Every structure is written in C-alpha cells, then in structure tokens.
Amino acid sequence: MEALPPYALKLVAAMAFMGYTLGSVPFGLLLTNLAGAGDLRKIGSGNIGATNVLRTGRKDLAAATLLLDAAKGFLAVAIAWIMTPPDFSDRTVTVAALAAVVGHCYPIFLGFRGGKGVATGLGAMLALSPLTGLAGCATWLGVAKLTRISSAGALAAFIVMPVVLLALYGFSFQASPKPLAAVLISVLVIARHHENIVRIFSGKEPRIGEKKP
C-alpha cells in the first residue's frame, strides 16, 4: 500500500475546511437581499439556490446565483489542485469538491440549512473531470427543457455523472478517488431532493418559473 506523505492529513483537513467554507457562502441569499428582492428563505421553496431565486422574478439574479454557486465548487477544486503536490492532488481535490457541496447544503453561516447542491456539484464535477461535468450540464439542460422541471434535470444529471466518470476510469474505484467522490456527491444531491422526487411522481412539482404553491 502506498505510504502517505507526513503532511497528508493536515493538507486534506485544510482542503476540506477551505472547500466547506467556500461552499457555505450563500450567494443566492446575499444577492436577493442586496437587490431588495426579499429574504429568499421566505420565498417559494425557501431554498437558497438559483431555481428559487428565479421565483422572485429576477432572471438576472438567478443567472448570477447559478454561476456563483457553480464557481464555489469549481474554485474549491482548483485551489486544492494548485496548493497540492501532483502526487497527492487526486485525494485533496476530491475532498475539496465533496466539502464544497456539503458546505452549500449545510452552510455554517445559515445554521446548516442550505441548498440542494446542484450548481455547486456541477461546478465541482467540471473541475474534477470536464467531460463528466459537461455531460451533467447537458443532461440537466436537456431534461429541464423537455419537462420544464428543474429538479428533474438535476436528478438526471447526478445519475449520469457518476456513470460517466466511472466509465472514464474503467468502472473501477482503484485508479482514482474521483469516481467515489462523484458517487458521494450525487447521493447527497439526490437525497436533498427527496421532497422534489415525491412531488414529481405525484405531479405536483412546480414548473420552471412557477411559484411554489
């Protein structure tokens, strides 16, 4: 078994802290408050993500939230990659990616009540594996356009991405920790959508642009 360098645990912990802290920044809530669009936690689903920002009627704020939330995941991976020796970077970037999504879902700044991790997860996956991230984005956009249900697109994307990344590594978890990170991120994002899944199957999930009853 490969011996870990003496700094390994400290570096992993530092990248986990960095990813979690970055992921915890609630851009959707900050933008809507600054723009005078109201407290996002009291609008629509109460979620802090771009889909709920869209329910304020501010498409510009929704687009900005989407990009900034995705940037959290992407930057967490990029920073970990830059700050880690090449022979150890696979471990730290995957920890940073997972931590960023956990931070978005359970942000320390909002009492651990956050979003569902879709944009942040997509950003992290784009950084971990551009092909996998692009496949996820295409799936999300395609399914959302067909169904006009954002959550359906998100769920489809996070089913597709682990499969794509596993295929790139020969359906093995041994070559890199990245496929395992993709699975864990997807499990978390899908679990955060449990209420959406119930509404989708009952035909009660709001369409894109509709206000939640």
PDB file of C-alpha atoms in Angstrom:
ATOM      1  CA  MET A   1       0.000   0.000   0.000  1.00  0.00           C
ATOM      2  CA  GLU A   2       1.326   3.451  -0.942  1.00  0.00           C
ATOM      3  CA  ALA A   3       2.687   5.366   2.058  1.00  0.00           C
ATOM      4  CA  LEU A   4       1.144   8.772   2.619  1.00  0.00           C
ATOM      5  CA  PRO A   5       3.446  11.784   2.999  1.00  0.00           C
ATOM      6  CA  PRO A   6       3.770  13.127   6.571  1.00  0.00           C
ATOM      7  CA  TYR A   7       1.781  16.255   5.740  1.00  0.00           C
ATOM      8  CA  ALA A   8      -1.114  14.297   4.207  1.00  0.00           C
ATOM      9  CA  LEU A   9      -3.712  14.511   6.965  1.00  0.00           C
ATOM     10  CA  LYS A  10      -3.076  18.202   7.625  1.00  0.00           C
ATOM     11  CA  LEU A  11      -3.337  19.004   3.932  1.00  0.00           C
ATOM     12  CA  VAL A  12      -6.540  17.007   3.497  1.00  0.00           C
ATOM     13  CA  ALA A  13      -8.042  18.715   6.553  1.00  0.00           C
ATOM     14  CA  ALA A  14      -7.033  22.142   5.249  1.00  0.00           C
ATOM     15  CA  MET A  15      -8.588  21.493   1.841  1.00  0.00           C
ATOM     16  CA  ALA A  16     -11.752  20.132   3.458  1.00  0.00           C
ATOM     17  CA  PHE A  17     -12.012  23.294   5.577  1.00  0.00           C
ATOM     18  CA  MET A  18     -11.381  25.511   2.550  1.00  0.00           C
ATOM     19  CA  GLY A  19     -13.955  23.681   0.416  1.00  0.00           C
ATOM     20  CA  TYR A  20     -16.590  23.666   3.137  1.00  0.00           C
ATOM     21  CA  THR A  21     -16.133  27.360   3.960  1.00  0.00           C
ATOM     22  CA  LEU A  22     -16.274  28.364   0.300  1.00  0.00           C
ATOM     23  CA  GLY A  23     -19.319  26.174  -0.276  1.00  0.00           C
ATOM     24  CA  SER A  24     -21.080  27.738   2.704  1.00  0.00           C
ATOM     25  CA  VAL A  25     -21.246  31.215   1.145  1.00  0.00           C
ATOM     26  CA  PRO A  26     -24.997  31.712   0.363  1.00  0.00           C
ATOM     27  CA  PHE A  27     -24.767  33.741  -2.832  1.00  0.00           C
ATOM     28  CA  GLY A  28     -28.473  33.434  -3.658  1.00  0.00           C
ATOM     29  CA  LEU A  29     -29.496  34.864  -0.307  1.00  0.00           C
ATOM     30  CA  LEU A  30     -26.860  37.610  -0.431  1.00  0.00           C
ATOM     31  CA  LEU A  31     -27.809  38.713  -3.951  1.00  0.00           C
ATOM     32  CA  THR A  32     -31.558  38.835  -3.327  1.00  0.00           C
ATOM     33  CA  ASN A  33     -31.054  40.761  -0.093  1.00  0.00           C
ATOM     34  CA  LEU A  34     -28.685  43.251  -1.713  1.00  0.00           C
ATOM     35  CA  ALA A  35     -31.060  43.736  -4.661  1.00  0.00           C
ATOM     36  CA  GLY A  36     -34.060  44.258  -2.399  1.00  0.00           C
ATOM     37  CA  ALA A  37     -35.798  41.157  -3.763  1.00  0.00           C
ATOM     38  CA  GLY A  38     -36.652  39.863  -0.297  1.00  0.00           C
ATOM     39  CA  ASP A  39     -35.471  37.137   2.049  1.00  0.00           C
ATOM     40  CA  LEU A  40     -35.050  34.080  -0.154  1.00  0.00           C
ATOM     41  CA  ARG A  41     -35.745  31.787   2.787  1.00  0.00           C
ATOM     42  CA  LYS A  42     -39.312  33.147   2.892  1.00  0.00           C
ATOM     43  CA  ILE A  43     -39.949  32.919  -0.856  1.00  0.00           C
ATOM     44  CA  GLY A  44     -41.172  29.895  -2.808  1.00  0.00           C
ATOM     45  CA  SER A  45     -39.491  26.744  -1.558  1.00  0.00           C
ATOM     46  CA  GLY A  46     -37.268  28.673   0.848  1.00  0.00           C
ATOM     47  CA  ASN A  47     -34.227  27.236  -0.917  1.00  0.00           C
ATOM     48  CA  ILE A  48     -31.154  29.435  -1.455  1.00  0.00           C
ATOM     49  CA  GLY A  49     -30.419  28.171  -4.977  1.00  0.00           C
ATOM     50  CA  ALA A  50     -30.927  29.662  -8.437  1.00  0.00           C
ATOM     51  CA  THR A  51     -34.279  27.965  -9.102  1.00  0.00           C
ATOM     52  CA  ASN A  52     -35.840  29.652  -6.097  1.00  0.00           C
ATOM     53  CA  VAL A  53     -34.168  32.963  -6.937  1.00  0.00           C
ATOM     54  CA  LEU A  54     -35.976  32.735 -10.283  1.00  0.00           C
ATOM     55  CA  ARG A  55     -39.263  32.720  -8.371  1.00  0.00           C
ATOM     56  CA  THR A  56     -38.544  36.304  -7.311  1.00  0.00           C
ATOM     57  CA  GLY A  57     -38.958  37.257 -10.967  1.00  0.00           C
ATOM     58  CA  ARG A  58     -35.323  38.354 -11.248  1.00  0.00           C
ATOM     59  CA  LYS A  59     -33.753  36.310 -14.026  1.00  0.00           C
ATOM     60  CA  ASP A  60     -30.524  38.279 -13.714  1.00  0.00           C
ATOM     61  CA  LEU A  61     -30.164  37.356 -10.057  1.00  0.00           C
ATOM     62  CA  ALA A  62     -30.997  33.718 -10.808  1.00  0.00           C
ATOM     63  CA  ALA A  63     -28.308  33.562 -13.502  1.00  0.00           C
ATOM     64  CA  ALA A  64     -25.766  35.217 -11.205  1.00  0.00           C
ATOM     65  CA  THR A  65     -26.633  32.802  -8.393  1.00  0.00           C
ATOM     66  CA  LEU A  66     -26.242  29.821 -10.713  1.00  0.00           C
ATOM     67  CA  LEU A  67     -22.816  30.965 -11.888  1.00  0.00           C
ATOM     68  CA  LEU A  68     -21.541  31.906  -8.432  1.00  0.00           C
ATOM     69  CA  ASP A  69     -22.773  28.677  -6.839  1.00  0.00           C
ATOM     70  CA  ALA A  70     -21.094  26.686  -9.609  1.00  0.00           C
ATOM     71  CA  ALA A  71     -17.936  28.753  -9.124  1.00  0.00           C
ATOM     72  CA  LYS A  72     -17.804  27.669  -5.465  1.00  0.00           C
ATOM     73  CA  GLY A  73     -17.405  24.035  -6.466  1.00  0.00           C
ATOM     74  CA  PHE A  74     -15.027  24.783  -9.326  1.00  0.00           C
ATOM     75  CA  LEU A  75     -12.789  27.072  -7.272  1.00  0.00           C
ATOM     76  CA  ALA A  76     -12.622  24.653  -4.341  1.00  0.00           C
ATOM     77  CA  VAL A  77     -11.181  22.002  -6.657  1.00  0.00           C
ATOM     78  CA  ALA A  78      -8.903  24.476  -8.455  1.00  0.00           C
ATOM     79  CA  ILE A  79      -7.454  25.836  -5.200  1.00  0.00           C
ATOM     80  CA  ALA A  80      -6.835  22.320  -3.882  1.00  0.00           C
ATOM     81  CA  TRP A  81      -5.116  21.361  -7.146  1.00  0.00           C
ATOM     82  CA  ILE A  82      -2.875  24.448  -7.056  1.00  0.00           C
ATOM     83  CA  MET A  83      -1.909  24.004  -3.401  1.00  0.00           C
ATOM     84  CA  THR A  84      -1.205  20.263  -3.505  1.00  0.00           C
ATOM     85  CA  PRO A  85       1.838  18.364  -4.834  1.00  0.00           C
ATOM     86  CA  PRO A  86       0.933  16.476  -8.043  1.00  0.00           C
ATOM     87  CA  ASP A  87       1.457  13.043  -6.487  1.00  0.00           C
ATOM     88  CA  PHE A  88      -1.217  13.756  -3.879  1.00  0.00           C
ATOM     89  CA  SER A  89      -3.626  16.089  -5.673  1.00  0.00           C
ATOM     90  CA  ASP A  90      -6.229  13.453  -6.598  1.00  0.00           C
ATOM     91  CA  ARG A  91      -7.024  12.997  -2.920  1.00  0.00           C
ATOM     92  CA  THR A  92      -7.209  16.660  -1.970  1.00  0.00           C
ATOM     93  CA  VAL A  93      -9.258  17.805  -4.962  1.00  0.00           C
ATOM     94  CA  THR A  94     -11.880  15.145  -4.327  1.00  0.00           C
ATOM     95  CA  VAL A  95     -12.083  16.079  -0.641  1.00  0.00           C
ATOM     96  CA  ALA A  96     -12.402  19.769  -1.551  1.00  0.00           C
ATOM     97  CA  ALA A  97     -15.132  19.009  -4.099  1.00  0.00           C
ATOM     98  CA  LEU A  98     -17.193  16.983  -1.655  1.00  0.00           C
ATOM     99  CA  ALA A  99     -16.661  19.543   1.120  1.00  0.00           C
ATOM    100  CA  ALA A 100     -17.859  22.387  -1.109  1.00  0.00           C
ATOM    101  CA  VAL A 101     -21.128  20.587  -1.856  1.00  0.00           C
ATOM    102  CA  VAL A 102     -21.600  19.719   1.820  1.00  0.00           C
ATOM    103  CA  GLY A 103     -20.969  23.373   2.647  1.00  0.00           C
ATOM    104  CA  HIS A 104     -23.647  24.534   0.220  1.00  0.00           C
ATOM    105  CA  CYS A 105     -26.150  22.015   1.574  1.00  0.00           C
ATOM    106  CA  TYR A 106     -25.274  22.593   5.230  1.00  0.00           C
ATOM    107  CA  PRO A 107     -23.722  26.085   5.477  1.00  0.00           C
ATOM    108  CA  ILE A 108     -22.325  27.134   8.819  1.00  0.00           C
ATOM    109  CA  PHE A 109     -23.380  30.730   8.092  1.00  0.00           C
ATOM    110  CA  LEU A 110     -27.085  29.777   7.921  1.00  0.00           C
ATOM    111  CA  GLY A 111     -27.319  27.338  10.805  1.00  0.00           C
ATOM    112  CA  PHE A 112     -26.585  24.365   8.494  1.00  0.00           C
ATOM    113  CA  ARG A 113     -29.797  24.952   6.491  1.00  0.00           C
ATOM    114  CA  GLY A 114     -28.780  25.441   2.884  1.00  0.00           C
ATOM    115  CA  GLY A 115     -29.496  24.442  -0.678  1.00  0.00           C
ATOM    116  CA  LYS A 116     -29.503  21.209  -2.620  1.00  0.00           C
ATOM    117  CA  GLY A 117     -26.024  21.341  -4.100  1.00  0.00           C
ATOM    118  CA  VAL A 118     -26.860  21.151  -7.801  1.00  0.00           C
ATOM    119  CA  ALA A 119     -24.890  24.102  -9.187  1.00  0.00           C
ATOM    120  CA  THR A 120     -22.032  23.654  -6.718  1.00  0.00           C
ATOM    121  CA  GLY A 121     -21.889  19.948  -7.531  1.00  0.00           C
ATOM    122  CA  LEU A 122     -21.831  20.652 -11.259  1.00  0.00           C
ATOM    123  CA  GLY A 123     -19.047  23.191 -10.804  1.00  0.00           C
ATOM    124  CA  ALA A 124     -17.027  20.715  -8.776  1.00  0.00           C
ATOM    125  CA  MET A 125     -17.539  17.988 -11.363  1.00  0.00           C
ATOM    126  CA  LEU A 126     -16.494  20.322 -14.192  1.00  0.00           C
ATOM    127  CA  ALA A 127     -13.214  20.893 -12.366  1.00  0.00           C
ATOM    128  CA  LEU A 128     -12.675  17.235 -11.432  1.00  0.00           C
ATOM    129  CA  SER A 129     -13.493  15.952 -14.916  1.00  0.00           C
ATOM    130  CA  PRO A 130     -14.537  18.458 -17.611  1.00  0.00           C
ATOM    131  CA  LEU A 131     -16.093  15.754 -19.802  1.00  0.00           C
ATOM    132  CA  THR A 132     -18.153  14.449 -16.883  1.00  0.00           C
ATOM    133  CA  GLY A 133     -19.228  17.950 -15.885  1.00  0.00           C
ATOM    134  CA  LEU A 134     -20.239  18.818 -19.440  1.00  0.00           C
ATOM    135  CA  ALA A 135     -22.258  15.597 -19.670  1.00  0.00           C
ATOM    136  CA  GLY A 136     -24.020  16.594 -16.457  1.00  0.00           C
ATOM    137  CA  CYS A 137     -24.742  20.124 -17.683  1.00  0.00           C
ATOM    138  CA  ALA A 138     -26.092  18.831 -20.994  1.00  0.00           C
ATOM    139  CA  THR A 139     -28.299  16.303 -19.210  1.00  0.00           C
ATOM    140  CA  TRP A 140     -29.632  18.908 -16.782  1.00  0.00           C
ATOM    141  CA  LEU A 141     -30.428  21.422 -19.517  1.00  0.00           C
ATOM    142  CA  GLY A 142     -31.916  18.807 -21.838  1.00  0.00           C
ATOM    143  CA  VAL A 143     -34.201  17.180 -19.281  1.00  0.00           C
ATOM    144  CA  ALA A 144     -35.187  20.535 -17.763  1.00  0.00           C
ATOM    145  CA  LYS A 145     -36.095  21.865 -21.210  1.00  0.00           C
ATOM    146  CA  LEU A 146     -38.169  18.783 -22.046  1.00  0.00           C
ATOM    147  CA  THR A 147     -40.009  18.618 -18.729  1.00  0.00           C
ATOM    148  CA  ARG A 148     -39.796  22.271 -17.614  1.00  0.00           C
ATOM    149  CA  ILE A 149     -38.929  20.828 -14.200  1.00  0.00           C
ATOM    150  CA  SER A 150     -35.516  21.939 -12.937  1.00  0.00           C
ATOM    151  CA  SER A 151     -35.326  19.249 -10.270  1.00  0.00           C
ATOM    152  CA  ALA A 152     -35.932  16.513 -12.855  1.00  0.00           C
ATOM    153  CA  GLY A 153     -32.986  17.797 -14.862  1.00  0.00           C
ATOM    154  CA  ALA A 154     -30.819  17.947 -11.757  1.00  0.00           C
ATOM    155  CA  LEU A 155     -31.694  14.419 -10.695  1.00  0.00           C
ATOM    156  CA  ALA A 156     -30.964  13.082 -14.177  1.00  0.00           C
ATOM    157  CA  ALA A 157     -27.617  14.907 -14.263  1.00  0.00           C
ATOM    158  CA  PHE A 158     -26.479  13.467 -10.955  1.00  0.00           C
ATOM    159  CA  ILE A 159     -27.423   9.973 -12.070  1.00  0.00           C
ATOM    160  CA  VAL A 160     -25.491  10.359 -15.324  1.00  0.00           C
ATOM    161  CA  MET A 161     -22.291  11.943 -13.980  1.00  0.00           C
ATOM    162  CA  PRO A 162     -21.076   9.129 -11.696  1.00  0.00           C
ATOM    163  CA  VAL A 163     -21.664   6.649 -14.507  1.00  0.00           C
ATOM    164  CA  VAL A 164     -19.681   8.767 -16.977  1.00  0.00           C
ATOM    165  CA  LEU A 165     -16.776   9.256 -14.570  1.00  0.00           C
ATOM    166  CA  LEU A 166     -16.737   5.590 -13.633  1.00  0.00           C
ATOM    167  CA  ALA A 167     -16.650   4.702 -17.333  1.00  0.00           C
ATOM    168  CA  LEU A 168     -13.653   7.002 -17.828  1.00  0.00           C
ATOM    169  CA  TYR A 169     -11.820   5.050 -15.115  1.00  0.00           C
ATOM    170  CA  GLY A 170     -12.820   1.637 -16.441  1.00  0.00           C
ATOM    171  CA  PHE A 171     -15.615   1.199 -13.876  1.00  0.00           C
ATOM    172  CA  SER A 172     -13.021   0.933 -11.125  1.00  0.00           C
ATOM    173  CA  PHE A 173     -12.649   2.815  -7.862  1.00  0.00           C
ATOM    174  CA  GLN A 174      -8.999   1.780  -7.576  1.00  0.00           C
ATOM    175  CA  ALA A 175      -7.331   4.107 -10.079  1.00  0.00           C
ATOM    176  CA  SER A 176      -8.541   7.365  -8.530  1.00  0.00           C
ATOM    177  CA  PRO A 177     -10.790   8.603  -5.707  1.00  0.00           C
ATOM    178  CA  LYS A 178     -12.648  10.840  -8.169  1.00  0.00           C
ATOM    179  CA  PRO A 179     -15.357   8.285  -9.102  1.00  0.00           C
ATOM    180  CA  LEU A 180     -16.119   7.681  -5.429  1.00  0.00           C
ATOM    181  CA  ALA A 181     -16.382  11.440  -4.870  1.00  0.00           C
ATOM    182  CA  ALA A 182     -18.810  11.661  -7.792  1.00  0.00           C
ATOM    183  CA  VAL A 183     -20.962   8.916  -6.286  1.00  0.00           C
ATOM    184  CA  LEU A 184     -20.974  10.542  -2.836  1.00  0.00           C
ATOM    185  CA  ILE A 185     -21.800  13.986  -4.236  1.00  0.00           C
ATOM    186  CA  SER A 186     -24.614  12.509  -6.310  1.00  0.00           C
ATOM    187  CA  VAL A 187     -26.046  10.589  -3.362  1.00  0.00           C
ATOM    188  CA  LEU A 188     -26.067  13.793  -1.293  1.00  0.00           C
ATOM    189  CA  VAL A 189     -27.676  15.903  -4.026  1.00  0.00           C
ATOM    190  CA  ILE A 190     -30.330  13.276  -4.778  1.00  0.00           C
ATOM    191  CA  ALA A 191     -31.063  12.841  -1.061  1.00  0.00           C
ATOM    192  CA  ARG A 192     -31.547  16.603  -0.759  1.00  0.00           C
ATOM    193  CA  HIS A 193     -34.204  16.303  -3.473  1.00  0.00           C
ATOM    194  CA  HIS A 194     -36.350  13.759  -1.618  1.00  0.00           C
ATOM    195  CA  GLU A 195     -39.330  16.123  -1.417  1.00  0.00           C
ATOM    196  CA  ASN A 196     -38.976  17.006  -5.099  1.00  0.00           C
ATOM    197  CA  ILE A 197     -38.978  13.324  -6.009  1.00  0.00           C
ATOM    198  CA  VAL A 198     -42.260  12.814  -4.158  1.00  0.00           C
ATOM    199  CA  ARG A 199     -43.805  15.842  -5.905  1.00  0.00           C
ATOM    200  CA  ILE A 200     -42.551  14.740  -9.332  1.00  0.00           C
ATOM    201  CA  PHE A 201     -44.238  11.355  -9.003  1.00  0.00           C
ATOM    202  CA  SER A 202     -47.416  12.946  -7.668  1.00  0.00           C
ATOM    203  CA  GLY A 203     -47.479  15.515 -10.483  1.00  0.00           C
ATOM    204  CA  LYS A 204     -47.179  18.453  -8.072  1.00  0.00           C
ATOM    205  CA  GLU A 205     -43.645  19.660  -8.763  1.00  0.00           C
ATOM    206  CA  PRO A 206     -43.671  23.316  -9.950  1.00  0.00           C
ATOM    207  CA  ARG A 207     -42.507  24.042 -13.481  1.00  0.00           C
ATOM    208  CA  ILE A 208     -39.635  26.412 -14.156  1.00  0.00           C
ATOM    209  CA  GLY A 209     -40.741  29.971 -13.447  1.00  0.00           C
ATOM    210  CA  GLU A 210     -43.819  28.939 -11.474  1.00  0.00           C
ATOM    211  CA  LYS A 211     -44.200  29.876  -7.850  1.00  0.00           C
ATOM    212  CA  LYS A 212     -44.413  27.003  -5.426  1.00  0.00           C
ATOM    213  CA  PRO A 213     -47.951  26.720  -4.027  1.00  0.00           C
TER     214      PRO A 213
END
